[in-house]
Amino acid sequence: MTAPRLVLATHNAHKIGELRAILAPALPGLDPASIVGARDVGAPEPVEDGVTFAENALIKARALAAFTGLPAVADDSGLAVDVLGGAPGIFSARWSGRHGDDRANLELLLAQLGDIADQHRAARFTCAAALVTPDGAEHVELGYLEGRLAHAPRGEHGFGYDPILIVEGGELTAAELAPERKNAISHRGQAFRALAPVVVRVLSA
């Protein structure tokens, strides 16, 4: 059985696969099985009480590195709407008061922006990706996906607020993009790709 070398603070198999795919070209000898998720190592979930995406990503990565004794990667992301002063921001997943209720979150946000004209509906997805090593070294990278908010959800792909963010440079929402296209330009993909060289240095040391 392959021993873990890097742990990712997620229970989402897709995120683990995404990180493996990003690291593979830079570390051709890396066994994919050596990158595991928090569930694989039985790690508890810490309280995310930071006030920025970066702080929350670091909280998760620090807790995981301390629990496992391995380099840990974590991310935190959400939607920032200009006219709302950057909200929902770190509260994106629980904007309606119920954590993870995508439909309720969407409906509330669209209701709040009901009278806002298109030219004032600028928004972006933001992702902070953090790496923390057992010796206390820390590194954070940010990624963004710019756009504007639609007046109603469109598209069958993605999750969260994807159906209402019209991606900059086109007329399609993030949920209308093919998954491969979305992953290539997404905030999470950008942040992970920027973090990858630092992860490579840690794993190559």
Short mmCIF file of C-alpha atoms in Angstrom, two decimals:
data_model
loop_
_atom_site.label_atom_id
_atom_site.label_comp_id
_atom_site.label_asym_id
_atom_site.label_seq_id
_atom_site.Cartn_x
_atom_site.Cartn_y
_atom_site.Cartn_z
CA MET A 1 0.00 0.00 0.00
CA THR A 2 1.35 3.43 -0.96
CA ALA A 3 2.17 5.68 1.97
CA PRO A 4 0.54 9.14 1.83
CA ARG A 5 2.91 12.02 1.04
CA LEU A 6 0.37 14.84 0.75
CA VAL A 7 -3.11 15.25 2.20
CA LEU A 8 -5.86 17.48 0.83
CA ALA A 9 -8.43 19.02 3.18
CA THR A 10 -11.51 17.79 1.38
CA HIS A 11 -13.92 14.86 1.29
CA ASN A 12 -14.54 15.58 -2.40
CA ALA A 13 -12.95 12.94 -4.66
CA HIS A 14 -13.17 15.35 -7.63
CA LYS A 15 -10.93 17.89 -5.88
CA ILE A 16 -8.38 15.20 -5.05
CA GLY A 17 -8.34 14.06 -8.68
CA GLU A 18 -7.99 17.67 -9.85
CA LEU A 19 -4.93 18.25 -7.64
CA ARG A 20 -3.39 14.97 -8.78
CA ALA A 21 -3.87 16.00 -12.42
CA ILE A 22 -2.29 19.43 -11.83
CA LEU A 23 0.75 17.95 -10.06
CA ALA A 24 1.28 15.02 -12.45
CA PRO A 25 3.17 16.91 -15.22
CA ALA A 26 5.53 18.51 -12.69
CA LEU A 27 6.10 15.31 -10.71
CA PRO A 28 5.96 12.49 -13.27
CA GLY A 29 7.17 9.95 -10.72
CA LEU A 30 4.53 10.81 -8.14
CA ASP A 31 2.22 7.93 -7.32
CA PRO A 32 -1.37 9.34 -7.48
CA ALA A 33 -2.28 7.14 -4.51
CA SER A 34 0.16 9.12 -2.35
CA ILE A 35 -2.19 12.15 -2.48
CA VAL A 36 -5.14 11.45 -0.19
CA GLY A 37 -8.10 13.32 1.29
CA ALA A 38 -8.98 14.20 4.87
CA ARG A 39 -11.52 11.39 5.05
CA ASP A 40 -8.85 8.83 4.09
CA VAL A 41 -6.84 9.70 7.19
CA GLY A 42 -9.80 10.18 9.55
CA ALA A 43 -9.04 13.84 10.18
CA PRO A 44 -11.63 15.94 12.05
CA GLU A 45 -12.96 19.13 10.47
CA PRO A 46 -11.73 22.31 12.20
CA VAL A 47 -13.87 25.34 12.94
CA GLU A 48 -13.47 27.80 10.06
CA ASP A 49 -13.61 31.10 11.91
CA GLY A 50 -11.35 33.18 9.66
CA VAL A 51 -12.63 36.36 8.04
CA THR A 52 -11.00 35.83 4.62
CA PHE A 53 -10.74 32.94 2.18
CA ALA A 54 -6.99 32.75 2.85
CA GLU A 55 -7.46 32.56 6.62
CA ASN A 56 -9.99 29.74 6.34
CA ALA A 57 -7.81 27.80 3.89
CA LEU A 58 -4.87 28.11 6.28
CA ILE A 59 -6.99 27.00 9.26
CA LYS A 60 -7.91 23.81 7.43
CA ALA A 61 -4.38 23.13 6.16
CA ARG A 62 -2.77 23.80 9.57
CA ALA A 63 -5.16 21.44 11.33
CA LEU A 64 -4.58 18.71 8.78
CA ALA A 65 -0.79 19.05 8.81
CA ALA A 66 -0.81 18.90 12.61
CA PHE A 67 -3.08 15.84 12.65
CA THR A 68 -1.22 13.85 10.00
CA GLY A 69 2.37 15.08 10.19
CA LEU A 70 2.23 15.46 6.39
CA PRO A 71 2.23 18.46 4.06
CA ALA A 72 -1.39 19.56 3.73
CA VAL A 73 -3.26 21.51 1.05
CA ALA A 74 -6.62 23.20 1.62
CA ASP A 75 -8.78 25.64 -0.28
CA ASP A 76 -11.61 27.99 0.54
CA SER A 77 -13.73 29.72 -2.05
CA GLY A 78 -16.89 31.70 -2.65
CA LEU A 79 -18.66 34.39 -4.64
CA ALA A 80 -17.96 38.11 -4.19
CA VAL A 81 -20.51 40.60 -5.57
CA ASP A 82 -19.28 44.17 -6.04
CA VAL A 83 -22.56 45.93 -5.31
CA LEU A 84 -22.83 43.96 -2.05
CA GLY A 85 -19.38 45.04 -0.94
CA GLY A 86 -17.86 41.62 -1.63
CA ALA A 87 -20.64 39.54 -0.02
CA PRO A 88 -21.58 36.73 0.23
CA GLY A 89 -17.81 36.09 0.33
CA ILE A 90 -16.79 33.65 3.05
CA PHE A 91 -20.49 33.18 3.86
CA SER A 92 -21.30 31.95 0.33
CA ALA A 93 -22.17 28.39 1.35
CA ARG A 94 -24.56 29.55 4.08
CA TRP A 95 -25.88 32.84 2.69
CA SER A 96 -29.48 31.73 3.20
CA GLY A 97 -28.77 30.56 6.74
CA ARG A 98 -28.62 26.87 5.81
CA HIS A 99 -25.13 25.60 5.01
CA GLY A 100 -24.84 24.02 1.58
CA ASP A 101 -28.41 24.78 0.43
CA ASP A 102 -27.49 25.87 -3.10
CA ARG A 103 -31.04 26.58 -4.22
CA ALA A 104 -31.90 28.73 -1.19
CA ASN A 105 -28.60 30.62 -1.49
CA LEU A 106 -29.22 31.34 -5.17
CA GLU A 107 -32.79 32.44 -4.64
CA LEU A 108 -31.90 34.80 -1.81
CA LEU A 109 -29.01 36.40 -3.69
CA LEU A 110 -31.08 36.91 -6.85
CA ALA A 111 -33.88 38.44 -4.79
CA GLN A 112 -31.44 40.84 -3.16
CA LEU A 113 -30.20 41.92 -6.59
CA GLY A 114 -33.61 42.02 -8.25
CA ASP A 115 -33.52 45.76 -9.10
CA ILE A 116 -29.81 45.94 -9.95
CA ALA A 117 -29.07 46.68 -13.63
CA ASP A 118 -26.70 44.52 -15.65
CA GLN A 119 -23.88 47.06 -15.60
CA HIS A 120 -23.79 46.89 -11.82
CA ARG A 121 -23.90 43.10 -11.45
CA ALA A 122 -20.13 42.46 -11.56
CA ALA A 123 -19.00 39.53 -9.44
CA ARG A 124 -16.27 36.93 -9.23
CA PHE A 125 -15.48 33.58 -7.76
CA THR A 126 -12.41 33.67 -5.51
CA CYS A 127 -10.37 30.71 -4.31
CA ALA A 128 -7.53 30.65 -1.80
CA ALA A 129 -5.34 27.54 -1.91
CA ALA A 130 -2.99 27.00 1.03
CA LEU A 131 -0.08 24.65 1.67
CA VAL A 132 1.15 24.03 5.22
CA THR A 133 4.03 21.72 6.07
CA PRO A 134 4.60 19.94 9.39
CA ASP A 135 7.55 22.25 10.16
CA GLY A 136 5.26 25.29 9.96
CA ALA A 137 6.01 26.62 6.48
CA GLU A 138 2.94 28.20 4.85
CA HIS A 139 2.10 29.42 1.36
CA VAL A 140 -1.16 30.77 -0.11
CA GLU A 141 -2.15 31.44 -3.72
CA LEU A 142 -5.34 33.10 -4.98
CA GLY A 143 -7.38 32.45 -8.12
CA TYR A 144 -10.30 34.39 -9.61
CA LEU A 145 -13.04 33.85 -12.18
CA GLU A 146 -14.51 37.21 -13.21
CA GLY A 147 -18.01 37.76 -14.54
CA ARG A 148 -21.42 39.26 -13.92
CA LEU A 149 -24.57 37.86 -12.41
CA ALA A 150 -27.47 36.60 -14.50
CA HIS A 151 -31.06 37.33 -13.51
CA ALA A 152 -31.97 33.63 -13.35
CA PRO A 153 -30.04 30.35 -13.09
CA ARG A 154 -28.87 28.74 -16.35
CA GLY A 155 -26.99 25.54 -17.05
CA GLU A 156 -26.79 21.99 -15.79
CA HIS A 157 -23.09 21.70 -14.91
CA GLY A 158 -21.30 22.78 -11.77
CA PHE A 159 -22.75 23.57 -8.37
CA GLY A 160 -23.21 26.43 -5.92
CA TYR A 161 -23.46 29.77 -7.69
CA ASP A 162 -22.21 28.43 -11.05
CA PRO A 163 -25.66 28.80 -12.70
CA ILE A 164 -25.75 32.58 -12.17
CA LEU A 165 -22.18 33.74 -12.90
CA ILE A 166 -21.86 34.73 -16.56
CA VAL A 167 -18.16 34.23 -17.23
CA GLU A 168 -16.30 37.29 -18.46
CA GLY A 169 -15.70 37.33 -22.21
CA GLY A 170 -18.85 35.45 -23.15
CA GLU A 171 -22.54 34.95 -22.47
CA LEU A 172 -22.44 31.53 -20.81
CA THR A 173 -22.75 30.93 -17.10
CA ALA A 174 -20.19 28.75 -15.35
CA ALA A 175 -22.86 26.03 -15.26
CA GLU A 176 -23.25 26.19 -19.05
CA LEU A 177 -19.56 25.61 -19.72
CA ALA A 178 -18.29 22.11 -20.44
CA PRO A 179 -16.60 20.81 -17.27
CA GLU A 180 -13.21 20.66 -19.03
CA ARG A 181 -13.50 24.30 -20.10
CA LYS A 182 -14.62 25.43 -16.66
CA ASN A 183 -11.78 23.59 -14.92
CA ALA A 184 -9.27 25.17 -17.30
CA ILE A 185 -10.26 28.72 -16.33
CA SER A 186 -11.76 28.29 -12.87
CA HIS A 187 -10.68 30.13 -9.75
CA ARG A 188 -9.85 26.82 -8.08
CA GLY A 189 -7.80 25.60 -11.04
CA GLN A 190 -5.86 28.89 -11.13
CA ALA A 191 -5.10 28.78 -7.40
CA PHE A 192 -4.05 25.12 -7.44
CA ARG A 193 -1.88 25.57 -10.53
CA ALA A 194 -0.15 28.56 -8.90
CA LEU A 195 0.41 26.52 -5.73
CA ALA A 196 1.68 23.46 -7.61
CA PRO A 197 5.34 24.56 -7.96
CA VAL A 198 5.56 25.07 -4.19
CA VAL A 199 4.02 21.64 -3.57
CA VAL A 200 6.51 20.14 -6.02
CA ARG A 201 9.43 21.69 -4.11
CA VAL A 202 8.10 20.32 -0.82
CA LEU A 203 7.57 16.81 -2.19
CA SER A 204 10.92 16.83 -3.98
CA ALA A 205 12.90 17.90 -0.91
#
